Amino acid sequence: MGQIRYISFAERMNRSITYILFIIISVLVIYPLVYVVAGAFSPGNSIAALNIVPFKDGFTLEHFKHLFFETNYARWFLNTLIISVETSALTVVISSLTAYVFSRFTFKFKKPFLMSLLILQIFPSFVGMIAIYVILLRIGGLDTLWGLTLVYTAGNIPYNTWLVKNYMDTVSKNLDEAARIDGASHFRAFWQIIMPVARPIIIFLSITSFTGPWMDFIFPKMVLRSPENQTLALGLFSFVSDKKNEFTIFAAGALIVAIPFVIFFLITQKTLVTSFGGAAVKE
């Protein structure tokens, strides 16, 4: 018969303290999320009128009806989706091509160029806001969705080029040589050989490039002016400004914003984990 293991008093205390700490942390993290969800379905508008106990005030769908039928929420959502998709696509294309050049070719001033990309990433984006505003003014990019996409894409390139370049450095150059022997051009080797192998980092890059502009507030506030060009961040902020205190409508809009992310994460989670776990041909 197996021996019975007795748990000491000190071990029981350690386990109890650990469980209590985990419970407290879980409550602190989950409660605000549950409170926002409850606020989205609660009657009234003011946050001060909401009960501290979630869902105790009742249940209503009026806030969602107000968003879609009495505001430009659908337009804000579409604008944000367009900006995020365009930013993600441009970032992936430009960063992957630039990373391939830095990873596979040797040319003059290669190291200075790489260092300049790294140095550009050190400075916060706020430092160049005045310059960004002036440039967009000169090229007619103010109050346009493509102007904001240009800002996000330019800000994504330095760090993401380094990120993809470091990943491509681990991919065996024998793949390129074999493709070149078979008569493939550099671009064909990049597109048909390197890109499939670099799929994990490309998926990661597309996700991070998409989520970045989704709820950004600073640059849309600086670039966009027209009500029809507003993004979700600007539109939702208008519900909780100094002139308004419509927290429940804000909560309803924020809840809808989170739903695509949850669905997207559930769909891509397995693919992302499998891609990173898959064995690529590396040196």
CSV table of C-alpha atoms in Angstrom, one decimal:
chain,number,residue,atom,x,y,z
A,1,MET,CA,0.0,0.0,0.0
A,2,GLY,CA,1.2,3.5,-0.7
A,3,GLN,CA,2.3,5.7,2.1
A,4,ILE,CA,0.0,8.5,3.2
A,5,ARG,CA,1.7,11.9,3.0
A,6,TYR,CA,0.8,14.2,5.8
A,7,ILE,CA,0.7,17.9,5.0
A,8,SER,CA,2.4,20.1,7.7
A,9,PHE,CA,0.7,23.1,9.2
A,10,ALA,CA,3.3,25.4,7.5
A,11,GLU,CA,2.6,23.9,4.1
A,12,ARG,CA,-1.2,24.3,4.6
A,13,MET,CA,-0.7,27.9,5.5
A,14,ASN,CA,1.5,28.6,2.5
A,15,ARG,CA,-1.2,27.0,0.2
A,16,SER,CA,-4.0,29.0,1.9
A,17,ILE,CA,-2.1,32.3,1.6
A,18,THR,CA,-1.3,31.5,-2.1
A,19,TYR,CA,-5.0,30.7,-2.8
A,20,ILE,CA,-6.2,33.9,-1.1
A,21,LEU,CA,-3.7,36.0,-3.0
A,22,PHE,CA,-4.8,34.5,-6.3
A,23,ILE,CA,-8.4,35.1,-5.4
A,24,ILE,CA,-7.8,38.7,-4.5
A,25,ILE,CA,-5.8,39.3,-7.7
A,26,SER,CA,-8.5,37.6,-9.8
A,27,VAL,CA,-11.3,39.8,-8.3
A,28,LEU,CA,-9.2,43.0,-8.8
A,29,VAL,CA,-8.7,42.1,-12.5
A,30,ILE,CA,-12.1,40.6,-13.3
A,31,TYR,CA,-14.4,43.0,-11.4
A,32,PRO,CA,-13.8,46.1,-13.6
A,33,LEU,CA,-14.5,44.0,-16.7
A,34,VAL,CA,-17.7,42.6,-15.2
A,35,TYR,CA,-18.7,46.1,-14.1
A,36,VAL,CA,-18.3,47.5,-17.6
A,37,VAL,CA,-20.3,44.6,-19.0
A,38,ALA,CA,-23.0,45.2,-16.4
A,39,GLY,CA,-23.0,49.0,-17.2
A,40,ALA,CA,-23.6,48.3,-20.9
A,41,PHE,CA,-26.9,46.5,-20.0
A,42,SER,CA,-28.0,48.7,-17.1
A,43,PRO,CA,-30.7,51.4,-17.3
A,44,GLY,CA,-29.7,55.0,-16.9
A,45,ASN,CA,-26.6,56.9,-18.1
A,46,SER,CA,-24.5,58.2,-15.2
A,47,ILE,CA,-21.8,56.0,-13.6
A,48,ALA,CA,-22.8,57.5,-10.2
A,49,ALA,CA,-26.3,55.9,-10.6
A,50,LEU,CA,-25.0,52.4,-11.1
A,51,ASN,CA,-25.1,49.9,-8.3
A,52,ILE,CA,-21.8,48.6,-7.1
A,53,VAL,CA,-23.1,45.1,-7.5
A,54,PRO,CA,-23.1,44.2,-11.2
A,55,PHE,CA,-26.4,43.6,-12.9
A,56,LYS,CA,-28.5,44.6,-9.9
A,57,ASP,CA,-30.0,47.7,-11.7
A,58,GLY,CA,-31.8,45.6,-14.3
A,59,PHE,CA,-31.3,44.8,-17.9
A,60,THR,CA,-31.8,46.8,-21.1
A,61,LEU,CA,-30.7,46.9,-24.7
A,62,GLU,CA,-31.5,50.6,-25.2
A,63,HIS,CA,-27.8,51.7,-25.1
A,64,PHE,CA,-27.0,49.4,-28.1
A,65,LYS,CA,-30.0,50.7,-30.0
A,66,HIS,CA,-28.9,54.3,-29.2
A,67,LEU,CA,-25.4,53.6,-30.6
A,68,PHE,CA,-26.5,52.2,-33.9
A,69,PHE,CA,-29.6,54.3,-34.6
A,70,GLU,CA,-28.8,57.7,-33.0
A,71,THR,CA,-25.0,58.0,-33.3
A,72,ASN,CA,-22.4,57.5,-36.0
A,73,TYR,CA,-21.0,54.4,-34.2
A,74,ALA,CA,-21.2,52.2,-37.3
A,75,ARG,CA,-19.2,54.8,-39.3
A,76,TRP,CA,-16.6,55.1,-36.5
A,77,PHE,CA,-16.3,51.3,-36.5
A,78,LEU,CA,-15.8,51.2,-40.3
A,79,ASN,CA,-13.2,54.0,-40.2
A,80,THR,CA,-11.2,52.3,-37.5
A,81,LEU,CA,-11.4,48.9,-39.3
A,82,ILE,CA,-10.2,50.5,-42.6
A,83,ILE,CA,-7.3,52.2,-40.8
A,84,SER,CA,-6.3,49.1,-38.9
A,85,VAL,CA,-6.5,46.7,-41.9
A,86,GLU,CA,-4.5,49.1,-44.1
A,87,THR,CA,-1.9,49.7,-41.4
A,88,SER,CA,-1.5,45.9,-40.8
A,89,ALA,CA,-1.2,45.1,-44.5
A,90,LEU,CA,1.3,47.9,-45.3
A,91,THR,CA,3.4,47.1,-42.2
A,92,VAL,CA,3.6,43.4,-43.0
A,93,VAL,CA,4.6,44.1,-46.7
A,94,ILE,CA,7.1,46.9,-46.1
A,95,SER,CA,8.7,45.4,-42.9
A,96,SER,CA,9.0,41.9,-44.3
A,97,LEU,CA,10.6,43.2,-47.6
A,98,THR,CA,13.0,45.5,-45.7
A,99,ALA,CA,13.9,42.8,-43.2
A,100,TYR,CA,14.6,40.4,-46.1
A,101,VAL,CA,17.0,42.9,-47.7
A,102,PHE,CA,18.8,43.5,-44.4
A,103,SER,CA,19.0,39.8,-43.6
A,104,ARG,CA,20.1,38.4,-47.0
A,105,PHE,CA,22.1,41.1,-48.7
A,106,THR,CA,25.4,42.9,-47.9
A,107,PHE,CA,25.7,46.5,-49.0
A,108,LYS,CA,27.4,49.7,-48.0
A,109,PHE,CA,26.0,51.5,-44.9
A,110,LYS,CA,24.0,48.4,-43.9
A,111,LYS,CA,24.9,48.7,-40.2
A,112,PRO,CA,24.3,52.5,-40.1
A,113,PHE,CA,20.9,52.0,-41.6
A,114,LEU,CA,20.1,49.3,-39.0
A,115,MET,CA,21.3,51.5,-36.2
A,116,SER,CA,19.2,54.4,-37.5
A,117,LEU,CA,16.1,52.2,-37.4
A,118,LEU,CA,16.9,51.3,-33.8
A,119,ILE,CA,17.6,54.9,-32.8
A,120,LEU,CA,14.3,56.0,-34.3
A,121,GLN,CA,12.5,53.5,-32.2
A,122,ILE,CA,14.0,54.8,-29.0
A,123,PHE,CA,12.3,58.2,-29.2
A,124,PRO,CA,8.6,58.3,-28.3
A,125,SER,CA,6.1,59.1,-31.0
A,126,PHE,CA,5.1,62.3,-29.2
A,127,VAL,CA,8.4,63.9,-30.0
A,128,GLY,CA,7.6,64.1,-33.7
A,129,MET,CA,4.0,65.1,-33.4
A,130,ILE,CA,4.6,68.7,-34.6
A,131,ALA,CA,6.7,67.4,-37.6
A,132,ILE,CA,4.0,64.8,-38.4
A,133,TYR,CA,1.3,67.5,-38.3
A,134,VAL,CA,3.3,69.8,-40.6
A,135,ILE,CA,4.1,67.0,-43.1
A,136,LEU,CA,0.4,65.9,-43.3
A,137,LEU,CA,-0.6,69.5,-43.8
A,138,ARG,CA,1.8,69.9,-46.7
A,139,ILE,CA,0.7,66.7,-48.4
A,140,GLY,CA,-3.0,67.1,-47.8
A,141,GLY,CA,-3.2,64.2,-45.3
A,142,LEU,CA,-5.0,66.0,-42.5
A,143,ASP,CA,-8.5,64.9,-41.7
A,144,THR,CA,-8.1,61.8,-43.9
A,145,LEU,CA,-8.0,58.1,-43.1
A,146,TRP,CA,-5.0,57.5,-45.4
A,147,GLY,CA,-3.1,60.2,-43.6
A,148,LEU,CA,-3.6,58.4,-40.3
A,149,THR,CA,-2.7,55.1,-41.9
A,150,LEU,CA,0.5,56.7,-43.2
A,151,VAL,CA,1.4,57.8,-39.6
A,152,TYR,CA,0.8,54.4,-38.1
A,153,THR,CA,2.7,52.6,-40.8
A,154,ALA,CA,5.7,54.8,-40.6
A,155,GLY,CA,5.8,54.4,-36.8
A,156,ASN,CA,5.6,50.6,-37.1
A,157,ILE,CA,8.4,50.1,-39.7
A,158,PRO,CA,11.6,50.6,-37.6
A,159,TYR,CA,10.9,48.1,-34.7
A,160,ASN,CA,9.1,45.6,-36.8
A,161,THR,CA,11.9,45.5,-39.4
A,162,TRP,CA,14.3,44.6,-36.7
A,163,LEU,CA,11.9,42.0,-35.3
A,164,VAL,CA,11.4,40.3,-38.7
A,165,LYS,CA,15.0,40.6,-39.7
A,166,ASN,CA,16.2,38.8,-36.5
A,167,TYR,CA,13.8,36.0,-37.2
A,168,MET,CA,14.9,35.7,-40.8
A,169,ASP,CA,18.5,35.6,-39.7
A,170,THR,CA,17.7,32.2,-38.1
A,171,VAL,CA,16.3,30.8,-41.3
A,172,SER,CA,18.9,28.7,-43.2
A,173,LYS,CA,20.4,30.5,-46.2
A,174,ASN,CA,20.6,27.1,-47.9
A,175,LEU,CA,16.9,27.6,-48.8
A,176,ASP,CA,17.7,30.8,-50.8
A,177,GLU,CA,20.7,29.1,-52.5
A,178,ALA,CA,18.6,26.1,-53.5
A,179,ALA,CA,16.0,28.4,-54.9
A,180,ARG,CA,18.6,30.5,-56.8
A,181,ILE,CA,20.1,27.3,-58.3
A,182,ASP,CA,16.6,26.3,-59.5
A,183,GLY,CA,16.4,29.7,-61.3
A,184,ALA,CA,14.2,31.6,-58.9
A,185,SER,CA,14.5,35.3,-58.6
A,186,HIS,CA,15.2,37.0,-55.3
A,187,PHE,CA,11.6,38.1,-55.0
A,188,ARG,CA,10.3,34.6,-55.8
A,189,ALA,CA,12.6,33.1,-53.2
A,190,PHE,CA,11.4,35.7,-50.7
A,191,TRP,CA,7.7,35.1,-51.5
A,192,GLN,CA,7.6,31.3,-52.0
A,193,ILE,CA,10.4,30.2,-49.7
A,194,ILE,CA,11.1,32.7,-46.9
A,195,MET,CA,7.6,34.0,-46.2
A,196,PRO,CA,6.1,30.5,-45.5
A,197,VAL,CA,8.9,29.7,-43.2
A,198,ALA,CA,8.6,33.1,-41.5
A,199,ARG,CA,4.8,32.6,-41.1
A,200,PRO,CA,4.9,32.8,-37.2
A,201,ILE,CA,6.5,36.2,-37.0
A,202,ILE,CA,4.3,37.4,-39.9
A,203,ILE,CA,1.1,36.4,-38.0
A,204,PHE,CA,2.4,38.1,-34.9
A,205,LEU,CA,3.3,41.2,-36.8
A,206,SER,CA,-0.1,41.4,-38.5
A,207,ILE,CA,-1.9,41.0,-35.1
A,208,THR,CA,0.1,43.7,-33.3
A,209,SER,CA,-0.1,46.1,-36.3
A,210,PHE,CA,-3.8,45.7,-36.4
A,211,THR,CA,-4.4,46.1,-32.6
A,212,GLY,CA,-2.2,49.2,-32.3
A,213,PRO,CA,-4.4,51.7,-34.2
A,214,TRP,CA,-7.7,50.1,-33.1
A,215,MET,CA,-8.2,52.1,-29.9
A,216,ASP,CA,-5.4,54.8,-30.2
A,217,PHE,CA,-6.6,58.2,-29.2
A,218,ILE,CA,-3.7,60.6,-29.5
A,219,PHE,CA,-3.0,60.6,-33.3
A,220,PRO,CA,-6.7,60.5,-34.4
A,221,LYS,CA,-7.3,63.5,-32.1
A,222,MET,CA,-4.4,65.3,-33.9
A,223,VAL,CA,-5.1,64.3,-37.5
A,224,LEU,CA,-8.9,63.9,-37.8
A,225,ARG,CA,-11.3,66.8,-37.7
A,226,SER,CA,-14.6,65.9,-39.4
A,227,PRO,CA,-17.3,64.0,-37.5
A,228,GLU,CA,-17.6,61.5,-40.3
A,229,ASN,CA,-13.9,60.6,-40.2
A,230,GLN,CA,-13.8,59.9,-36.4
A,231,THR,CA,-12.5,56.6,-35.1
A,232,LEU,CA,-13.9,54.5,-32.3
A,233,ALA,CA,-11.6,56.1,-29.7
A,234,LEU,CA,-12.7,59.6,-30.5
A,235,GLY,CA,-16.4,58.7,-30.8
A,236,LEU,CA,-16.5,56.8,-27.5
A,237,PHE,CA,-14.6,59.5,-25.7
A,238,SER,CA,-17.3,62.0,-26.6
A,239,PHE,CA,-19.7,60.1,-24.3
A,240,VAL,CA,-17.6,60.6,-21.2
A,241,SER,CA,-16.2,64.1,-21.8
A,242,ASP,CA,-16.7,67.2,-19.6
A,243,LYS,CA,-20.0,67.9,-21.3
A,244,LYS,CA,-21.4,64.4,-21.1
A,245,ASN,CA,-21.5,61.6,-18.6
A,246,GLU,CA,-23.1,58.8,-20.6
A,247,PHE,CA,-21.0,56.0,-19.1
A,248,THR,CA,-23.5,53.2,-19.9
A,249,ILE,CA,-23.5,54.1,-23.6
A,250,PHE,CA,-19.7,54.2,-23.5
A,251,ALA,CA,-19.6,50.8,-21.8
A,252,ALA,CA,-21.9,49.4,-24.5
A,253,GLY,CA,-19.7,50.7,-27.3
A,254,ALA,CA,-16.5,49.4,-25.5
A,255,LEU,CA,-18.1,46.0,-25.2
A,256,ILE,CA,-18.8,45.8,-28.9
A,257,VAL,CA,-15.3,46.9,-29.7
A,258,ALA,CA,-13.9,44.0,-27.6
A,259,ILE,CA,-16.1,41.3,-29.3
A,260,PRO,CA,-14.1,41.2,-32.6
A,261,PHE,CA,-10.9,40.9,-30.7
A,262,VAL,CA,-12.2,38.0,-28.7
A,263,ILE,CA,-13.4,36.2,-31.8
A,264,PHE,CA,-10.2,37.0,-33.7
A,265,PHE,CA,-8.1,35.7,-30.8
A,266,LEU,CA,-10.1,32.4,-30.5
A,267,ILE,CA,-9.7,31.9,-34.3
A,268,THR,CA,-6.0,32.6,-34.5
A,269,GLN,CA,-4.9,31.3,-31.1
A,270,LYS,CA,-4.3,27.7,-32.3
A,271,THR,CA,-2.7,28.8,-35.5
A,272,LEU,CA,-0.4,31.2,-33.7
A,273,VAL,CA,0.7,28.7,-31.1
A,274,THR,CA,1.1,25.9,-33.7
A,275,SER,CA,3.1,28.2,-36.0
A,276,PHE,CA,5.5,29.2,-33.2
A,277,GLY,CA,5.8,25.6,-32.1
A,278,GLY,CA,6.4,24.2,-35.5
A,279,ALA,CA,9.9,23.4,-36.5
A,280,ALA,CA,11.3,25.6,-39.3
A,281,VAL,CA,14.5,24.9,-41.1
A,282,LYS,CA,17.1,26.9,-39.2
A,283,GLU,CA,20.8,27.1,-39.0
